[in-house]
Short mmCIF file of C-alpha atoms in Angstrom, two decimals:
data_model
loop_
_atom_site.label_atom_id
_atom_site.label_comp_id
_atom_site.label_asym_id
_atom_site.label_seq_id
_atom_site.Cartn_x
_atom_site.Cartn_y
_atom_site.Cartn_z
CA UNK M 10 39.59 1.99 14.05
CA UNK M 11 37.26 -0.22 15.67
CA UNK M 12 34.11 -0.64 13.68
CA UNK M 13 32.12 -0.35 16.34
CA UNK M 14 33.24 3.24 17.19
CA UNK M 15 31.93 5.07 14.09
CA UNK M 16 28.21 3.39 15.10
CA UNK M 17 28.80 4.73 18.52
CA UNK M 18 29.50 8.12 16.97
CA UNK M 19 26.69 8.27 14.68
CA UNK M 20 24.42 7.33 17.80
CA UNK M 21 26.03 10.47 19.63
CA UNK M 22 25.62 12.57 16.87
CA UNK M 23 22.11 11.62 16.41
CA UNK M 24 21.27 12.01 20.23
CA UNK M 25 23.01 15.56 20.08
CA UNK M 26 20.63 16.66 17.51
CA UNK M 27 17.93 15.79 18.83
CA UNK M 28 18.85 16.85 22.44
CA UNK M 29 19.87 20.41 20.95
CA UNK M 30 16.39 20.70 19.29
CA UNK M 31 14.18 20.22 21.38
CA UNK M 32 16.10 21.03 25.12
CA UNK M 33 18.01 24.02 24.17
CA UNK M 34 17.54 27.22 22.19
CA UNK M 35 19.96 26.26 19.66
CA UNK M 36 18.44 26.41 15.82
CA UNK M 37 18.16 23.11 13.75
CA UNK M 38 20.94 24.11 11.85
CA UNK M 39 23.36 24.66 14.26
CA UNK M 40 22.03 21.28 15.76
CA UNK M 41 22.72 19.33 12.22
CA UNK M 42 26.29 21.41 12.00
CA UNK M 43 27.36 20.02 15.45
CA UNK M 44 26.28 16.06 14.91
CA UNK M 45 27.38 16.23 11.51
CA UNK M 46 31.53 17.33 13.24
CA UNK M 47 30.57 14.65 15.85
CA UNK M 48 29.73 12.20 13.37
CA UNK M 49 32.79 12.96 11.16
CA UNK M 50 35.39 13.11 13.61
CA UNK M 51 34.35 9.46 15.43
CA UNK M 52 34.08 8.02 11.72
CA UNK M 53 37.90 8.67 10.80
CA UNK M 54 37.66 12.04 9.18
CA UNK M 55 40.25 14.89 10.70
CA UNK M 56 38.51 18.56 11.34
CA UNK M 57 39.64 19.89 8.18
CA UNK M 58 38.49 17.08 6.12
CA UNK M 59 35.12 17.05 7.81
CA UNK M 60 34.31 20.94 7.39
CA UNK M 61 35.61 20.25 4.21
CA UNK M 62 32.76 17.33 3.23
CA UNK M 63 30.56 19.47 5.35
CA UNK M 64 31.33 22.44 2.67
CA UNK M 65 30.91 20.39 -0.09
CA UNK M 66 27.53 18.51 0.86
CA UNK M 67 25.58 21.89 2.01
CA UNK M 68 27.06 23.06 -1.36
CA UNK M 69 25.36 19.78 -3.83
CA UNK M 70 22.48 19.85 -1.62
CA UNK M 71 21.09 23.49 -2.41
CA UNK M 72 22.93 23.16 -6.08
CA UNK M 73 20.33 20.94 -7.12
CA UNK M 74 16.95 22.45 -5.14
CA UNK M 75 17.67 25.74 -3.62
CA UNK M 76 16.69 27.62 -6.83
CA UNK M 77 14.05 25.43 -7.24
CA UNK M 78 12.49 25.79 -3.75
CA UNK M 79 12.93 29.73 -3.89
CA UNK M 80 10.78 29.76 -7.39
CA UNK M 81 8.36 27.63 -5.41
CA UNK M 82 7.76 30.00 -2.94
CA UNK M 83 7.20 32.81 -5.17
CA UNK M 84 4.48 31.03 -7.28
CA UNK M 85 2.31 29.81 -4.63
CA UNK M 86 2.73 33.48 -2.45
CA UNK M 87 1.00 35.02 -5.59
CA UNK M 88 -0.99 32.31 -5.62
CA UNK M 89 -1.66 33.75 -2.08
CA UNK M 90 -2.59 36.94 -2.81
CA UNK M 91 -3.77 37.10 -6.14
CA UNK M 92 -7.27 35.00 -4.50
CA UNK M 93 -6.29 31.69 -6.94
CA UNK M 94 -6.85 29.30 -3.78
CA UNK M 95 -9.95 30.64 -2.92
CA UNK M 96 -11.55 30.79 -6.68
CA UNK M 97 -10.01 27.30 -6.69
CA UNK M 98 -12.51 26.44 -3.41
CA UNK M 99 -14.97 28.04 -4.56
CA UNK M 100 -15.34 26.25 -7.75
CA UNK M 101 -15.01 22.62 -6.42
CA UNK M 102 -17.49 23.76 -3.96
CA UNK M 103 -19.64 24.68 -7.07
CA UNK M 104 -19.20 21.54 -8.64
CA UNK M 105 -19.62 19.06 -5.95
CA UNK M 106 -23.11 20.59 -4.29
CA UNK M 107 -24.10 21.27 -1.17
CA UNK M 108 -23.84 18.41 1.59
CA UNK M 109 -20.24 17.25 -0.16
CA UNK M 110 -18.41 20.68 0.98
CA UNK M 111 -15.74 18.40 2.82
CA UNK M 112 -15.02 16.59 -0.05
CA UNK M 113 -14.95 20.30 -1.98
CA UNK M 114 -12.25 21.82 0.64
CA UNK M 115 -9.87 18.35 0.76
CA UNK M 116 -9.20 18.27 -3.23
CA UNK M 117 -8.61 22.19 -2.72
CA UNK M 118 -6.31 21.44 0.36
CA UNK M 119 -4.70 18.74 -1.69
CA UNK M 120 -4.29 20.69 -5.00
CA UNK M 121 -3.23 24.43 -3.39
CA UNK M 122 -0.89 22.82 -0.64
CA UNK M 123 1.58 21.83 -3.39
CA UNK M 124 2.70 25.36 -4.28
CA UNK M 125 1.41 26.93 -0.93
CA UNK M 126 2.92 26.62 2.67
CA UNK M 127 0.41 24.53 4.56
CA UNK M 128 0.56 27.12 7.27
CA UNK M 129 -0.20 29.77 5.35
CA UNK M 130 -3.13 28.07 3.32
CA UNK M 131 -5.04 26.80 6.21
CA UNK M 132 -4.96 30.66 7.47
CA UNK M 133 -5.92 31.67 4.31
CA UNK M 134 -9.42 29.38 3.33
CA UNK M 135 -10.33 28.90 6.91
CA UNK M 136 -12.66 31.46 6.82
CA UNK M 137 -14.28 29.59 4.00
CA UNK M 138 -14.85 27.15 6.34
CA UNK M 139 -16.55 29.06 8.94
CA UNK M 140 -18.47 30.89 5.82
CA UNK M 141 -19.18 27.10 5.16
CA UNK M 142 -20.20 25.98 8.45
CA UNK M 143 -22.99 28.89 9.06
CA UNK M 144 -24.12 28.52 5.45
CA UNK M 145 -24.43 25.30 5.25
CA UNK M 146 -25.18 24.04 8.73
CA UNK M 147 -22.47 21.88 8.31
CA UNK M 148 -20.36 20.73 11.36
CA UNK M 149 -16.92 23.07 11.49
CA UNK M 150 -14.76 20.21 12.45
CA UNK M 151 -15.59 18.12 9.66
CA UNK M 152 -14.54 20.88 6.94
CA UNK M 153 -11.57 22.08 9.36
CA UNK M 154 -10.10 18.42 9.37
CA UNK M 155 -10.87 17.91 5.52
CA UNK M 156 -9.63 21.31 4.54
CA UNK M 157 -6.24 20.78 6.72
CA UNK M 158 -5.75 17.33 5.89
CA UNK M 159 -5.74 17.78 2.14
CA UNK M 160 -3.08 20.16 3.33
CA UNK M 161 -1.01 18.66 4.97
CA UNK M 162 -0.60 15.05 3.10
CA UNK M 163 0.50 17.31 -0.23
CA UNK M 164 2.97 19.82 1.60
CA UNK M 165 4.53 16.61 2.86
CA UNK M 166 4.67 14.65 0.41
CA UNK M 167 4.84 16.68 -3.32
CA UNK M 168 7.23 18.42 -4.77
CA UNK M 169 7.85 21.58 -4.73
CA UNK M 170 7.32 21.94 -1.15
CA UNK M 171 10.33 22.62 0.40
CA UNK M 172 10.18 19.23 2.67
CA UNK M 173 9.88 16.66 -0.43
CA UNK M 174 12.33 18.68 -2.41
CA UNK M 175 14.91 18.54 0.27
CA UNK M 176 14.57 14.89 1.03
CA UNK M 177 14.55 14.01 -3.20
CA UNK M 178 18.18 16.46 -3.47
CA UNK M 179 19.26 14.06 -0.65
CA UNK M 180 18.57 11.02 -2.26
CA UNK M 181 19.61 12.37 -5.17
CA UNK M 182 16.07 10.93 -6.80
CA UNK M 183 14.43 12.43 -10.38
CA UNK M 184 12.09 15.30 -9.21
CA UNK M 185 9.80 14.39 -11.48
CA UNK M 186 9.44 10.55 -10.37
CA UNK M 187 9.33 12.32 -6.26
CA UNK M 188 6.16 14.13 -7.48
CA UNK M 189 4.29 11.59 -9.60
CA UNK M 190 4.88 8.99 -7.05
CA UNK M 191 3.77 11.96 -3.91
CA UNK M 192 0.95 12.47 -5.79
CA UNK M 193 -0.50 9.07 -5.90
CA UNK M 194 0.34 8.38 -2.58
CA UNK M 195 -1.63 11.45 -1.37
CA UNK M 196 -4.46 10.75 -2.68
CA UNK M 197 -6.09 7.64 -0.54
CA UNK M 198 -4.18 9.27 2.53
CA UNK M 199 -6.71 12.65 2.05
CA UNK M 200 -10.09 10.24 1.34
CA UNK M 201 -9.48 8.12 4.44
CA UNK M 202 -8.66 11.55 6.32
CA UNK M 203 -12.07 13.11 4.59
CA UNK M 204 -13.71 10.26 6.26
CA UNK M 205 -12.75 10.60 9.02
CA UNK M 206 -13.51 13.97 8.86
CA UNK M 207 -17.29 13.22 8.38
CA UNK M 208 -17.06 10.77 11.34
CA UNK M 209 -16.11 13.89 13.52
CA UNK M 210 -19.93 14.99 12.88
CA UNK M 211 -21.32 11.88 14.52
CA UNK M 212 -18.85 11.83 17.35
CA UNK M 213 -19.49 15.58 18.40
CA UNK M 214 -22.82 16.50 16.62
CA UNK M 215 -23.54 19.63 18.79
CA UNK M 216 -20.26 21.15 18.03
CA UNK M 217 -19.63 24.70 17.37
CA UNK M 218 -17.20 27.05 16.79
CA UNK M 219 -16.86 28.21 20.30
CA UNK M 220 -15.38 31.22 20.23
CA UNK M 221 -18.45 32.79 18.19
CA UNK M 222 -21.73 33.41 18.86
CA UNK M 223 -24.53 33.01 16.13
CA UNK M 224 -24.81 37.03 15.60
CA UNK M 225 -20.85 36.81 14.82
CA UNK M 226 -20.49 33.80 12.48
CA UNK M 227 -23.49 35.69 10.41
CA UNK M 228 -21.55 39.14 10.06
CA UNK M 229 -18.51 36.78 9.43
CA UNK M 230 -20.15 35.10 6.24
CA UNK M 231 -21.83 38.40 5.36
CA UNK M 232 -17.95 40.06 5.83
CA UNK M 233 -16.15 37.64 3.79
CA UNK M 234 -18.86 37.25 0.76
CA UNK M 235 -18.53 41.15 0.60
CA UNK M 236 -14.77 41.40 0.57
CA UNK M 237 -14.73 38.98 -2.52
CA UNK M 238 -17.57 41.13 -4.17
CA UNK M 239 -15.51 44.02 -4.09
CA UNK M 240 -11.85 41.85 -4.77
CA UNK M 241 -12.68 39.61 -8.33
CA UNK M 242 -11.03 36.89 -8.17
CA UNK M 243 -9.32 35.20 -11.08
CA UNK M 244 -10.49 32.62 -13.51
CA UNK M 245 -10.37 28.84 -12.45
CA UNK M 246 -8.47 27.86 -15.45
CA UNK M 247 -6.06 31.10 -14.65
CA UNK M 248 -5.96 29.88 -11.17
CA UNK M 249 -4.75 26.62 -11.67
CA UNK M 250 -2.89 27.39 -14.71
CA UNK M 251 0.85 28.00 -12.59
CA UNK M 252 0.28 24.92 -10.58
CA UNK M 253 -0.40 22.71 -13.60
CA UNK M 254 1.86 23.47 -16.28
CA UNK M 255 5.28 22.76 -14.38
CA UNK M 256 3.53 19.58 -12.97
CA UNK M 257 2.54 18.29 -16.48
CA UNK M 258 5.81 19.46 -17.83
CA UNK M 259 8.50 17.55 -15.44
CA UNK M 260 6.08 14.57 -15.37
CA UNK M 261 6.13 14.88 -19.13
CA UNK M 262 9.82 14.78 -18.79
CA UNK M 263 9.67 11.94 -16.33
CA UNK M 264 7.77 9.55 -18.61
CA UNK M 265 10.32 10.59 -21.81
CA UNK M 266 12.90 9.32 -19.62
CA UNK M 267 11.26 6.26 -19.48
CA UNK M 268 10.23 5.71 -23.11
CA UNK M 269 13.86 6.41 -24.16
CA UNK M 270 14.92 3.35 -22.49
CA UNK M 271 13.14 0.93 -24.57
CA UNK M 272 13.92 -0.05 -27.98
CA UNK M 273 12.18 1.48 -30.14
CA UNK M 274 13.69 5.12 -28.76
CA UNK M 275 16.56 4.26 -28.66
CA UNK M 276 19.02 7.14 -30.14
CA UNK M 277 16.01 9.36 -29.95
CA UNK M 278 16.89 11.55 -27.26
CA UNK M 279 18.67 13.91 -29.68
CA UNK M 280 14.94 14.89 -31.82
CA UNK M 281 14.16 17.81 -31.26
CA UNK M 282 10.75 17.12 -28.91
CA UNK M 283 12.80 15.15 -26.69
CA UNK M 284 15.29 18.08 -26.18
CA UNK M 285 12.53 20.15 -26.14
CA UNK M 286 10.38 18.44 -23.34
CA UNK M 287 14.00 17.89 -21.67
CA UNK M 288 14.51 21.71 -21.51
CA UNK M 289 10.90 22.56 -20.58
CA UNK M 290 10.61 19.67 -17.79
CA UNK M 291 13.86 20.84 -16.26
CA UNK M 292 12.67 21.82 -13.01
CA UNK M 293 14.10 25.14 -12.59
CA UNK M 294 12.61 26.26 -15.72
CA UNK M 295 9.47 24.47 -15.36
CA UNK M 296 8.98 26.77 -12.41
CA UNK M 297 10.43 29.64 -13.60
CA UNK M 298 7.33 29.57 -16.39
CA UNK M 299 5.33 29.20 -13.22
CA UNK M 300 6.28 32.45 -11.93
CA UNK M 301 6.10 34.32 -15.02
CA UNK M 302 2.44 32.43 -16.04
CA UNK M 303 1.35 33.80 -12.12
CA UNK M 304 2.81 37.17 -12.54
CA UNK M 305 0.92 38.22 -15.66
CA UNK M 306 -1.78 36.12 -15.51
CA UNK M 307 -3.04 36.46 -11.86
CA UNK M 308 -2.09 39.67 -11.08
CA UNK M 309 -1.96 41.81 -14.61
CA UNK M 310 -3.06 45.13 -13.49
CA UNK M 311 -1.17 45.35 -10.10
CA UNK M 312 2.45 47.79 -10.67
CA UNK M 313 5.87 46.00 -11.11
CA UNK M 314 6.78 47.77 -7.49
CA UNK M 315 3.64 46.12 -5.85
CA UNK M 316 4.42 42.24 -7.65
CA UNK M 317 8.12 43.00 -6.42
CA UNK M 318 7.09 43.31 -2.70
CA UNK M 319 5.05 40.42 -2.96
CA UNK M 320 8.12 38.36 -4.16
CA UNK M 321 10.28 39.36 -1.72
CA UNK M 322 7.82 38.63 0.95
CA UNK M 323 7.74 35.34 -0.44
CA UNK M 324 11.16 35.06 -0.58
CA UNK M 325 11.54 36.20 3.16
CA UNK M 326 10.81 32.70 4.17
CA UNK M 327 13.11 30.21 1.80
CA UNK M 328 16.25 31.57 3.87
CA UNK M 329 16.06 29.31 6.72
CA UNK M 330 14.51 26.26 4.49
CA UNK M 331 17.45 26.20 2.48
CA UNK M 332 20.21 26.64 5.53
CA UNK M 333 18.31 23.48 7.22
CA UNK M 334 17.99 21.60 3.97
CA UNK M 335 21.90 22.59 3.57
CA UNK M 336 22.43 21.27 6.87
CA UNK M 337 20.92 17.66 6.36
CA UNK M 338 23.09 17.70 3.12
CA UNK M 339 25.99 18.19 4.83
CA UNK M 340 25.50 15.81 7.55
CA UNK M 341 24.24 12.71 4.94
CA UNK M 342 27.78 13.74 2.98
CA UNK M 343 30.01 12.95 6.52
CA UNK M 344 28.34 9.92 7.11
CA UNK M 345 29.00 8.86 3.85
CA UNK M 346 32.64 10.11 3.32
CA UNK M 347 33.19 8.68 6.89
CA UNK M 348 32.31 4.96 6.17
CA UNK M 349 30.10 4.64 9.02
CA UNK M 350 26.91 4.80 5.94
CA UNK M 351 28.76 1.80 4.43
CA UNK M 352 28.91 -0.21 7.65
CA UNK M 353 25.34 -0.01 9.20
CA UNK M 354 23.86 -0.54 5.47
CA UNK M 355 26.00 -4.59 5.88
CA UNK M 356 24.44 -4.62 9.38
CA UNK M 357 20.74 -3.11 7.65
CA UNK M 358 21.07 -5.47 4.74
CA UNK M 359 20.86 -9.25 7.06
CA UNK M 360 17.61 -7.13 8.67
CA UNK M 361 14.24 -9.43 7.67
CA UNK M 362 12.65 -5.96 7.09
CA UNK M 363 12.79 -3.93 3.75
CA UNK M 364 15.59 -0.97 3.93
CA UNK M 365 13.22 1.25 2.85
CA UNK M 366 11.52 1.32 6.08
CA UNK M 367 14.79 2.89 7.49
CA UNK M 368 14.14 6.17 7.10
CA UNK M 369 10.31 6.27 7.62
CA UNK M 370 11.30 4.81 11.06
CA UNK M 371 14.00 7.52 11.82
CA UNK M 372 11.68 10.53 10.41
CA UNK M 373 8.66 9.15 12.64
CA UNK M 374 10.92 9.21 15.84
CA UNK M 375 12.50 12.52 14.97
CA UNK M 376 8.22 13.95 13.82
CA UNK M 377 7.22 12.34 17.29
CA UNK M 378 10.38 14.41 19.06
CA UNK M 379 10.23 16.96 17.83
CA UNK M 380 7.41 18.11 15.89
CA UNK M 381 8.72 19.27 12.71
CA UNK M 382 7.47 17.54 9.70
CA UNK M 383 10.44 19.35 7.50
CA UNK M 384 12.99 18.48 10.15
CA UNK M 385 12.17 15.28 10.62
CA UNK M 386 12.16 14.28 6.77
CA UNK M 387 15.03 15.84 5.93
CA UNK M 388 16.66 14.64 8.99
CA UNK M 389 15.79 11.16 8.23
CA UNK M 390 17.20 11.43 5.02
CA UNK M 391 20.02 12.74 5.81
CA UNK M 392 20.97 9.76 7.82
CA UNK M 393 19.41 7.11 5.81
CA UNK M 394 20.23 8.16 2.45
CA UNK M 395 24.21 7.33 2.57
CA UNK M 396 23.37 3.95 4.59
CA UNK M 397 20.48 2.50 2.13
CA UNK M 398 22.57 3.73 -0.86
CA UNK M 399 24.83 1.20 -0.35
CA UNK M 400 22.53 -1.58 -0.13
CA UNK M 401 22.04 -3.33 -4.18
CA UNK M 402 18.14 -3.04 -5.28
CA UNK M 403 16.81 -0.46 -3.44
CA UNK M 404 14.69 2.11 -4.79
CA UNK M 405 15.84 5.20 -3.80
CA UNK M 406 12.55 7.28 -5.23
CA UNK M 407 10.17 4.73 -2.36
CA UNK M 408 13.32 5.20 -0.05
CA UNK M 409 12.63 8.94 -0.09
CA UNK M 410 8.56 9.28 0.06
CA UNK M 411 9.38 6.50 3.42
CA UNK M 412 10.97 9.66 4.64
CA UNK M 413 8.41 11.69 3.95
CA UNK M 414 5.54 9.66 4.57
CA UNK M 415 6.92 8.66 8.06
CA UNK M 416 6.82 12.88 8.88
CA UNK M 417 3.14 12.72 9.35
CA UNK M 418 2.94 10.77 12.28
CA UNK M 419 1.25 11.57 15.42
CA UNK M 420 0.93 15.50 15.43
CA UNK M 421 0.70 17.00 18.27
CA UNK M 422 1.60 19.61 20.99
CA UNK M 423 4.92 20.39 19.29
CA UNK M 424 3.88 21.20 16.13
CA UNK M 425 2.60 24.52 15.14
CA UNK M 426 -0.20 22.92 12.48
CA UNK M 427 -1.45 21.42 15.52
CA UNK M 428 -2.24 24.24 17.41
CA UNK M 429 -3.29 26.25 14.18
CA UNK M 430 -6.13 23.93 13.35
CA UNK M 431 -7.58 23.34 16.92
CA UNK M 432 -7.16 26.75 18.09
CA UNK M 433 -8.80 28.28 14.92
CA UNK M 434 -11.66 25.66 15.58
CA UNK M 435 -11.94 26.61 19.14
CA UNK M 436 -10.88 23.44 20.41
CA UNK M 437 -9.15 23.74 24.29
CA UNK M 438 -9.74 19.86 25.80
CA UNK M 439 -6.19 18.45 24.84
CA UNK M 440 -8.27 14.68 24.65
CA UNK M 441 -10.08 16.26 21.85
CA UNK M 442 -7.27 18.21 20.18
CA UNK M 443 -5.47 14.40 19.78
CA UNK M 444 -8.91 13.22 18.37
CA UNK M 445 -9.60 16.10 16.13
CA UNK M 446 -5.97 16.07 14.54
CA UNK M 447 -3.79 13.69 15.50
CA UNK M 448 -5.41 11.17 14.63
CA UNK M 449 -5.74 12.23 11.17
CA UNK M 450 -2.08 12.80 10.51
CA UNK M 451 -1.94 9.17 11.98
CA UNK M 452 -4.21 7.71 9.95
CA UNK M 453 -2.16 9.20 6.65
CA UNK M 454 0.91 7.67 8.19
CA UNK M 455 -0.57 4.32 8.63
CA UNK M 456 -1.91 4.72 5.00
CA UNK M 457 1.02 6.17 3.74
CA UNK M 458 3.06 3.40 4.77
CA UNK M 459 0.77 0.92 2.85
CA UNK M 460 1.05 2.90 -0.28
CA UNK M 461 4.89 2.58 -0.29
CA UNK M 462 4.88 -1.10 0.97
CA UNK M 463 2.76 -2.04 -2.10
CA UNK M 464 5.28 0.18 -4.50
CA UNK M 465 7.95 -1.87 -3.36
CA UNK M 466 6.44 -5.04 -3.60
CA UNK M 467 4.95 -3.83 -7.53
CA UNK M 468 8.24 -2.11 -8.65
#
């Protein structure tokens, strides 16, 4: 076969999923099923032999992460509704004074995104904003866009947020290192969004939340302070105690990993803290402490039938996460069996640009398509992992947070986070939608891409 032909196939396949996304009302993974047969059968592969690598990469994919992501998602849902995000708030709100309330709701955003759906947090601690705003006499569009940024960055780029997972199971990268590294990253990407955030005051200082006169916003505050009288909320240190432990304990795991490659470890790893830390740092059980430490921690008094329900809520949502995740799996493993991965990463490697930038390329094109940032990461790995594998000296971990990093670019009127922040705002001019959040998410992409650059120069 021509080698030519398995390109052209890949670019079909591509096309088709992207075509069947966003023209048609066919799901993503149906659209990553199809271009992953496409892709197999013009790279060489029979049917069989492509259902076949299609069984077998859904299969690794969600061997290695699908537990994980579902004990994810039960942790930060009683996170949810136990009221740990908002004591969280509250008490960096505390701490940092009045007048510095953006800075208070971005390290919230960034912190309670990790374990949280960004969705599902915004809803949640917007109305801390408003409470906020009227309080404070603060402008509403510089805590929305702090709040929501410090969102967004970490649910794109940490670990174990569905997205990030996905895309490190793809690259087959140490969930550890994928978290450690997302979490650095994040962190100049939410300043410069903060920032920006306080700009928004200067741009529109008159601004108010439009959809509420002065009467409302005052029963609103007076509503919201009451409900938390009469729920207590949990401890701080209770509060952050599920998200911490499982971080410090695979990062703990991470840097053993590294120590036991130098000298003076060496023949270590069989003493008993190593095995220990090795066992603990594991990420399934990591998280699985996570969910127990939430469970009787956050919610002690509430019946086994009640912390059930919540649970299974939680659970309600991982289904389609880990079909789509599956899906990009599957696809990555035809290109690869195919050979087509193989050939573009000869044609990538004479490129006068770093591979790495392959797939935060791809996942910006598919973000700006399509408006997905979990799509468009996991698509971007899924077709840039099996080409940039092949290529000697890359680093796979930077190769992955490209993918996620290039997610955040540009959102706009085909996202739902979009719509979510302006709407709740009461933002209608679409000029000032763009201004109020796309350019954010831009401005972590831009950032984001510096961060990694300077990685791959260091490391």
């Amino acid at each position: 076969m021509a080698p030519y032909i398995p390109l052209i196939g890949l670019a079909v396949a591509v096309f088709v999923l992207i075509f069947l996304v966003l023209c048609t009302r066919i799901h993503a993974l149906l659209a990553m099923l199809i271009s992953a047969i496409i892709a197999g059968v013009t790279g060489g592969l029979t049917i069989t032999n492509t259902v076949e690598v299609i069984t077998t990469g859904f299969g690794s994919t969600l061997g290695s992460i699908g537990i994980v992501i579902g004990l994810g998602i039960m942790m930060g849902r009683i996170l949810e509704v136990s009221g740990a995000a908002e004591k969280i708030a509250y008490s960096f709100i505390k701490w940092l004074g009045k007048r510095r309330e953006e800075w208070a709701l971005a390290i919230t955003g960034y912190i309670v995104s990790i374990p949280i759906f960004v969705d599902t947090a915004f809803v949640l601690l917007y109305p801390l904003v408003k409470a906020l705003a009227k309080k404070g006499k603060r402008n509403i569009l510089t805590l929305g866009v702090a709040l929501a940024g410090g969102l967004v960055v970490t649910h794109h780029t940490v670990p174990p947020t569905p997205g990030p997972l996905g895309v490190a199971g793809i690259f087959g990268v140490d969930i550890g290192s994928m978290m450690l590294v997302g979490i650095i990253l994040a962190i100049p990407c939410v300043i410069c969004i903060t920032f920006y955030a306080k700009w928004l005051a200067i741009k529109y200082p008159e601004y108010q939340y439009v959809e509420e006169n002065t009467e409302n916003l005052k029963q609103i505050y007076q509503d919201y302070i009451g409900k938390k009288v009469n729920k207590p909320l949990p401890s701080l240190f209770l509060s952050l105690l599920p998200i911490i432990v499982p971080i410090v304990l695979i990062l703990i795991k991470a840097i053993n990993n590294i120590l036991l490659k130098f000298d003076i470890f060496i023949e270590k790893e069989k003493h008993f803290y190593f095995q220990l830390i090795d066992f603990l740092g594991t990420p399934i059980i990591a998280l699985a402490i996570s969910v127990l430490l939430a469970v009787y921690t956050l919610m002690p008094k509430i019946s086994k039938h009640e912390v059930i329900e919540h649970l299974e809520t939680g659970l309600q949502t991982v289904g389609i996460i880990l079909l789509v995740t599956g899906a990009g799996g599957a696809l990555g493993a035809v290109l690869r069996e195919s050979g087509v991965g193989t050939f573009i990463a000869q044609q990538v490697a004479s490129l006068p640009i770093t591979p790495i930038l392959i797939p935060f390329i791809i996942a910006t094109l598919v973000r700006l398509i399509q408006g997905s940032g979990t799509v468009a990461m996991i698509t971007a790995a899924s077709i840039s992992a099996p080409v940039i594998s092949q290529i000697p000296d890359i680093n796979m971990l930077l190769a992955a947070q490209a993918a996620t990093i290039g997610a955040l670019f540009f959102s706009y009127f085909n996202d739902s986070l979009f719509w979510m922040v302006n709407r709740m705002m009461g933002i209608k001019d679409a000029k000032q939608q763009m201004i109020v959040w796309s350019v954010p998410t831009t401005i972590a992409w831009g950032i984001g891409l510096c961060g990694v650059l300077f990685l791959d120069l260091v490391m």
